[in-house]
C-alpha positions as a printed Julia matrix, in Angstrom:
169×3 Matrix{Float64}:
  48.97  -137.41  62.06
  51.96  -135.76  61.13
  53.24  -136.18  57.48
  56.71  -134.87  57.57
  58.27  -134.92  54.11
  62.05  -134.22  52.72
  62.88  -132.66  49.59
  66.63  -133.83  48.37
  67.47  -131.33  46.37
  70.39  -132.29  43.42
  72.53  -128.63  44.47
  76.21  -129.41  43.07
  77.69  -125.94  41.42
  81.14  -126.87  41.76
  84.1   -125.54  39.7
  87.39  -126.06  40.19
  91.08  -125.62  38.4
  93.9   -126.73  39.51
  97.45  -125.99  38.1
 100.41  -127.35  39.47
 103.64  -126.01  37.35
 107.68  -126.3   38.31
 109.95  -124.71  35.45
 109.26  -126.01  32.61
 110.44  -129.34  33.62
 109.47  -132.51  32.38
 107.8   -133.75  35.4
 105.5   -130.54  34.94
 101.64  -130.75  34.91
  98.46  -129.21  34.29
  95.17  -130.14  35.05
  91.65  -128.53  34.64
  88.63  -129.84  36.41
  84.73  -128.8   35.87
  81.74  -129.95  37.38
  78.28  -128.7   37.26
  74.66  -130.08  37.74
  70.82  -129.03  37.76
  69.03  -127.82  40.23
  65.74  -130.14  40.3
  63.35  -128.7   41.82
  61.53  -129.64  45.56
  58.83  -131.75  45.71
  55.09  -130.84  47.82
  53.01  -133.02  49.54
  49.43  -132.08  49.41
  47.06  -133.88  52.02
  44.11  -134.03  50.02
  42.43  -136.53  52.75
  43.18  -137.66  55.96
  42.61  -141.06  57.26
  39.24  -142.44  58.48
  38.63  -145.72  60.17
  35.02  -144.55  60.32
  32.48  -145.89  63.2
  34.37  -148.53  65.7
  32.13  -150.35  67.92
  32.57  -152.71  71.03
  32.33  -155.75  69.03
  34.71  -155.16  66.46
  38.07  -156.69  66.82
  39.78  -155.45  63.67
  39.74  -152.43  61.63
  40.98  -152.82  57.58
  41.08  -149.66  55.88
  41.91  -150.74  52.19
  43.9   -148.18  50.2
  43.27  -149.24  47.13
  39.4   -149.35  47.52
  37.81  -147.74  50.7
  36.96  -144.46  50.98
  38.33  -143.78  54.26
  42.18  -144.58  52.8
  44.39  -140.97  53.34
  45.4   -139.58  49.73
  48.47  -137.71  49.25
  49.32  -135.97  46.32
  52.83  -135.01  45.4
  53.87  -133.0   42.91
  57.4   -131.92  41.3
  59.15  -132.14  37.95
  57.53  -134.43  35.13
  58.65  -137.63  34.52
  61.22  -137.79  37.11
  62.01  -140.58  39.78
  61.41  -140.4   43.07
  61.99  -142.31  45.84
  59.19  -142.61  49.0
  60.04  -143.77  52.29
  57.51  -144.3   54.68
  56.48  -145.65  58.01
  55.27  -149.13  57.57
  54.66  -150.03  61.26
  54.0   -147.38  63.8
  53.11  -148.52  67.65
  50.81  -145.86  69.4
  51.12  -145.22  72.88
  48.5   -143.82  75.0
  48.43  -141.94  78.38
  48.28  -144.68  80.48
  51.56  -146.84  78.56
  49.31  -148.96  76.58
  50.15  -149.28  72.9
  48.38  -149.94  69.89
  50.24  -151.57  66.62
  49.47  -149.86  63.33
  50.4   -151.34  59.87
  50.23  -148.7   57.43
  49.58  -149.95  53.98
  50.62  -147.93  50.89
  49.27  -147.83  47.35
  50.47  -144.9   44.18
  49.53  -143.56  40.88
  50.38  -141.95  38.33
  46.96  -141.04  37.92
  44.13  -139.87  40.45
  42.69  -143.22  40.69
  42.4   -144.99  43.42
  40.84  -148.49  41.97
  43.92  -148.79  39.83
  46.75  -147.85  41.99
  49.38  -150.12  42.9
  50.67  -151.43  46.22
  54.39  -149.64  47.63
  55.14  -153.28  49.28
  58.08  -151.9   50.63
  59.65  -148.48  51.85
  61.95  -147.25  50.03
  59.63  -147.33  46.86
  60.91  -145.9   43.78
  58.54  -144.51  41.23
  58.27  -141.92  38.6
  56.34  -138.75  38.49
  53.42  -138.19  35.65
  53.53  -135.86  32.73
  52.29  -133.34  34.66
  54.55  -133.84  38.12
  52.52  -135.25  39.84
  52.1   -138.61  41.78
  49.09  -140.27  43.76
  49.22  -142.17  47.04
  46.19  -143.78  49.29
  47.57  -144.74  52.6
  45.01  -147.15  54.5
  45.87  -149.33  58.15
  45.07  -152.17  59.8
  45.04  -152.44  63.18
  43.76  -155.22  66.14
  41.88  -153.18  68.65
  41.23  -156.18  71.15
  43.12  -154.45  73.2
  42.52  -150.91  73.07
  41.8   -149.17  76.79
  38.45  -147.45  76.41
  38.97  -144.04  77.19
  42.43  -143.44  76.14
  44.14  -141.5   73.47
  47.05  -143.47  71.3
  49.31  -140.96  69.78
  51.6   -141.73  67.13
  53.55  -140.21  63.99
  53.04  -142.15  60.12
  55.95  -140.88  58.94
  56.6   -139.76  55.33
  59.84  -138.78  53.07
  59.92  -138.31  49.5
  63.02  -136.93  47.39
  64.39  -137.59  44.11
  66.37  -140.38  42.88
Protein backbone atom coordinates (compact mmCIF):
# COMPACT_ATOMS: atom_id res chain seq x y z
CA UNK A 1 0.00 0.00 0.00
CA UNK A 2 1.15 3.24 -0.84
CA UNK A 3 0.47 6.14 1.67
CA UNK A 4 1.23 9.22 -0.26
CA UNK A 5 0.88 12.30 1.91
CA UNK A 6 0.96 16.32 1.13
CA UNK A 7 2.32 18.85 3.29
CA UNK A 8 0.55 22.48 2.51
CA UNK A 9 2.86 24.57 3.62
CA UNK A 10 1.41 28.42 4.73
CA UNK A 11 4.71 30.22 2.49
CA UNK A 12 3.34 33.94 1.87
CA UNK A 13 6.51 36.53 2.30
CA UNK A 14 5.05 39.14 0.32
CA UNK A 15 5.88 42.89 0.48
CA UNK A 16 4.85 45.35 -1.58
CA UNK A 17 4.68 49.46 -1.96
CA UNK A 18 3.16 51.12 -4.27
CA UNK A 19 3.31 54.95 -4.92
CA UNK A 20 1.53 56.56 -7.51
CA UNK A 21 2.32 60.57 -7.43
CA UNK A 22 1.42 63.45 -10.29
CA UNK A 23 2.58 67.07 -9.10
CA UNK A 24 1.36 67.75 -6.23
CA UNK A 25 -2.09 67.76 -7.47
CA UNK A 26 -5.10 67.13 -5.70
CA UNK A 27 -6.01 63.99 -7.36
CA UNK A 28 -2.49 62.74 -6.01
CA UNK A 29 -2.09 59.46 -4.00
CA UNK A 30 -0.08 57.30 -1.94
CA UNK A 31 -0.48 53.99 -0.86
CA UNK A 32 1.66 51.45 1.17
CA UNK A 33 0.87 47.81 1.29
CA UNK A 34 2.50 44.93 3.67
CA UNK A 35 1.85 41.46 3.98
CA UNK A 36 3.62 38.77 5.75
CA UNK A 37 2.83 35.27 7.28
CA UNK A 38 4.47 32.16 9.15
CA UNK A 39 5.99 29.55 7.86
CA UNK A 40 4.21 26.40 9.64
CA UNK A 41 6.03 23.80 9.44
CA UNK A 42 5.45 20.21 7.23
CA UNK A 43 3.79 17.55 8.61
CA UNK A 44 5.31 13.43 8.66
CA UNK A 45 3.51 10.47 8.38
CA UNK A 46 4.99 7.65 10.26
CA UNK A 47 3.63 4.05 9.35
CA UNK A 48 3.91 2.55 12.58
CA UNK A 49 1.74 -0.62 11.26
CA UNK A 50 0.57 -1.80 8.20
CA UNK A 51 -2.68 -3.44 7.60
CA UNK A 52 -3.50 -7.11 8.37
CA UNK A 53 -6.62 -8.96 7.45
CA UNK A 54 -4.90 -11.93 9.08
CA UNK A 55 -5.78 -15.74 8.00
CA UNK A 56 -8.64 -15.81 5.06
CA UNK A 57 -10.05 -19.09 4.42
CA UNK A 58 -12.40 -20.66 1.69
CA UNK A 59 -15.39 -20.27 3.73
CA UNK A 60 -15.23 -16.85 4.68
CA UNK A 61 -17.26 -14.41 2.77
CA UNK A 62 -16.35 -11.17 4.51
CA UNK A 63 -13.39 -9.73 6.08
CA UNK A 64 -14.04 -6.65 8.94
CA UNK A 65 -10.96 -5.25 10.15
CA UNK A 66 -12.21 -2.80 12.96
CA UNK A 67 -10.03 0.26 13.48
CA UNK A 68 -11.03 1.16 16.50
CA UNK A 69 -10.52 -2.33 18.15
CA UNK A 70 -8.64 -5.08 16.13
CA UNK A 71 -5.25 -5.48 16.10
CA UNK A 72 -4.75 -5.91 12.54
CA UNK A 73 -6.17 -2.01 11.88
CA UNK A 74 -2.94 0.10 10.05
CA UNK A 75 -1.78 3.00 12.54
CA UNK A 76 -0.42 6.11 11.27
CA UNK A 77 1.12 8.59 13.22
CA UNK A 78 1.50 12.16 12.16
CA UNK A 79 3.29 14.61 13.63
CA UNK A 80 3.77 18.58 13.15
CA UNK A 81 3.23 21.75 15.14
CA UNK A 82 1.18 21.50 18.54
CA UNK A 83 -2.16 22.31 18.70
CA UNK A 84 -2.69 23.13 15.18
CA UNK A 85 -5.52 22.03 12.68
CA UNK A 86 -5.20 19.85 10.15
CA UNK A 87 -7.13 18.65 7.61
CA UNK A 88 -6.94 14.62 6.34
CA UNK A 89 -8.17 13.48 3.16
CA UNK A 90 -8.25 10.03 2.44
CA UNK A 91 -9.38 7.26 0.20
CA UNK A 92 -12.63 5.97 1.43
CA UNK A 93 -13.36 3.43 -1.37
CA UNK A 94 -10.60 1.94 -3.38
CA UNK A 95 -11.53 -0.95 -6.16
CA UNK A 96 -8.51 -3.41 -6.67
CA UNK A 97 -7.88 -4.85 -9.85
CA UNK A 98 -6.05 -7.96 -10.43
CA UNK A 99 -4.14 -9.48 -13.42
CA UNK A 100 -6.78 -11.08 -14.96
CA UNK A 101 -9.45 -7.62 -14.84
CA UNK A 102 -11.23 -8.81 -11.85
CA UNK A 103 -11.74 -6.26 -9.10
CA UNK A 104 -12.16 -6.31 -5.57
CA UNK A 105 -14.11 -3.29 -3.61
CA UNK A 106 -12.35 -2.00 -0.51
CA UNK A 107 -14.01 0.35 2.08
CA UNK A 108 -11.42 1.84 4.09
CA UNK A 109 -12.60 2.88 7.46
CA UNK A 110 -10.82 5.63 9.45
CA UNK A 111 -10.57 6.33 13.16
CA UNK A 112 -7.91 9.39 15.07
CA UNK A 113 -6.50 10.48 18.30
CA UNK A 114 -5.08 12.74 19.95
CA UNK A 115 -3.65 10.19 21.97
CA UNK A 116 -2.01 6.66 21.16
CA UNK A 117 -5.09 4.84 21.92
CA UNK A 118 -6.75 2.94 19.85
CA UNK A 119 -9.99 1.86 22.12
CA UNK A 120 -10.80 5.53 22.40
CA UNK A 121 -10.27 6.94 19.05
CA UNK A 122 -12.92 8.38 17.08
CA UNK A 123 -14.36 7.58 13.67
CA UNK A 124 -13.16 10.26 10.44
CA UNK A 125 -16.84 9.52 8.88
CA UNK A 126 -15.91 11.52 6.13
CA UNK A 127 -12.76 12.70 4.06
CA UNK A 128 -11.94 15.76 4.36
CA UNK A 129 -11.71 15.41 8.27
CA UNK A 130 -10.54 18.29 10.17
CA UNK A 131 -8.84 17.79 13.46
CA UNK A 132 -6.28 19.28 15.69
CA UNK A 133 -2.85 18.15 16.55
CA UNK A 134 -1.88 17.22 20.43
CA UNK A 135 0.35 19.15 22.73
CA UNK A 136 3.07 17.46 21.54
CA UNK A 137 2.28 17.53 17.46
CA UNK A 138 1.22 14.73 17.11
CA UNK A 139 -2.00 12.90 15.88
CA UNK A 140 -3.14 9.10 15.83
CA UNK A 141 -4.98 7.26 13.08
CA UNK A 142 -6.06 3.30 12.80
CA UNK A 143 -7.17 2.64 9.32
CA UNK A 144 -9.12 -0.85 9.15
CA UNK A 145 -11.35 -2.32 5.73
CA UNK A 146 -14.00 -4.24 4.92
CA UNK A 147 -14.21 -6.04 2.05
CA UNK A 148 -16.71 -9.04 0.35
CA UNK A 149 -14.36 -11.63 -0.98
CA UNK A 150 -17.18 -13.89 -2.59
CA UNK A 151 -15.73 -13.10 -5.43
CA UNK A 152 -12.15 -13.04 -5.26
CA UNK A 153 -10.26 -15.31 -8.19
CA UNK A 154 -8.04 -17.70 -6.28
CA UNK A 155 -4.75 -17.18 -7.44
CA UNK A 156 -4.71 -13.62 -8.34
CA UNK A 157 -3.10 -10.54 -7.05
CA UNK A 158 -5.54 -7.24 -6.54
CA UNK A 159 -3.44 -4.18 -6.56
CA UNK A 160 -4.59 -0.99 -5.40
CA UNK A 161 -3.45 2.48 -3.80
CA UNK A 162 -5.34 3.76 -0.10
CA UNK A 163 -4.56 7.01 -0.65
CA UNK A 164 -3.62 9.58 2.04
CA UNK A 165 -3.19 13.62 2.26
CA UNK A 166 -2.80 15.59 5.25
CA UNK A 167 -1.96 19.49 5.39
CA UNK A 168 -2.88 22.24 7.55
CA UNK A 169 -5.96 24.15 7.78
Amino acid sequence: MIYIIRALLCLLLLSGTMFAQEKESPFSASAKISVSATVVGTIELITLQDIDIGVVTPSMEFIIVKPDEDQGAGLIKFTGQPNLGIRIIFSQTVIMVAGDGSTLTVEYLVNGNKINEQGTSIPLLESPAEVVMNNDGEYFIWIGCQLDITKVVPGQQYDGDFVIEVEYN
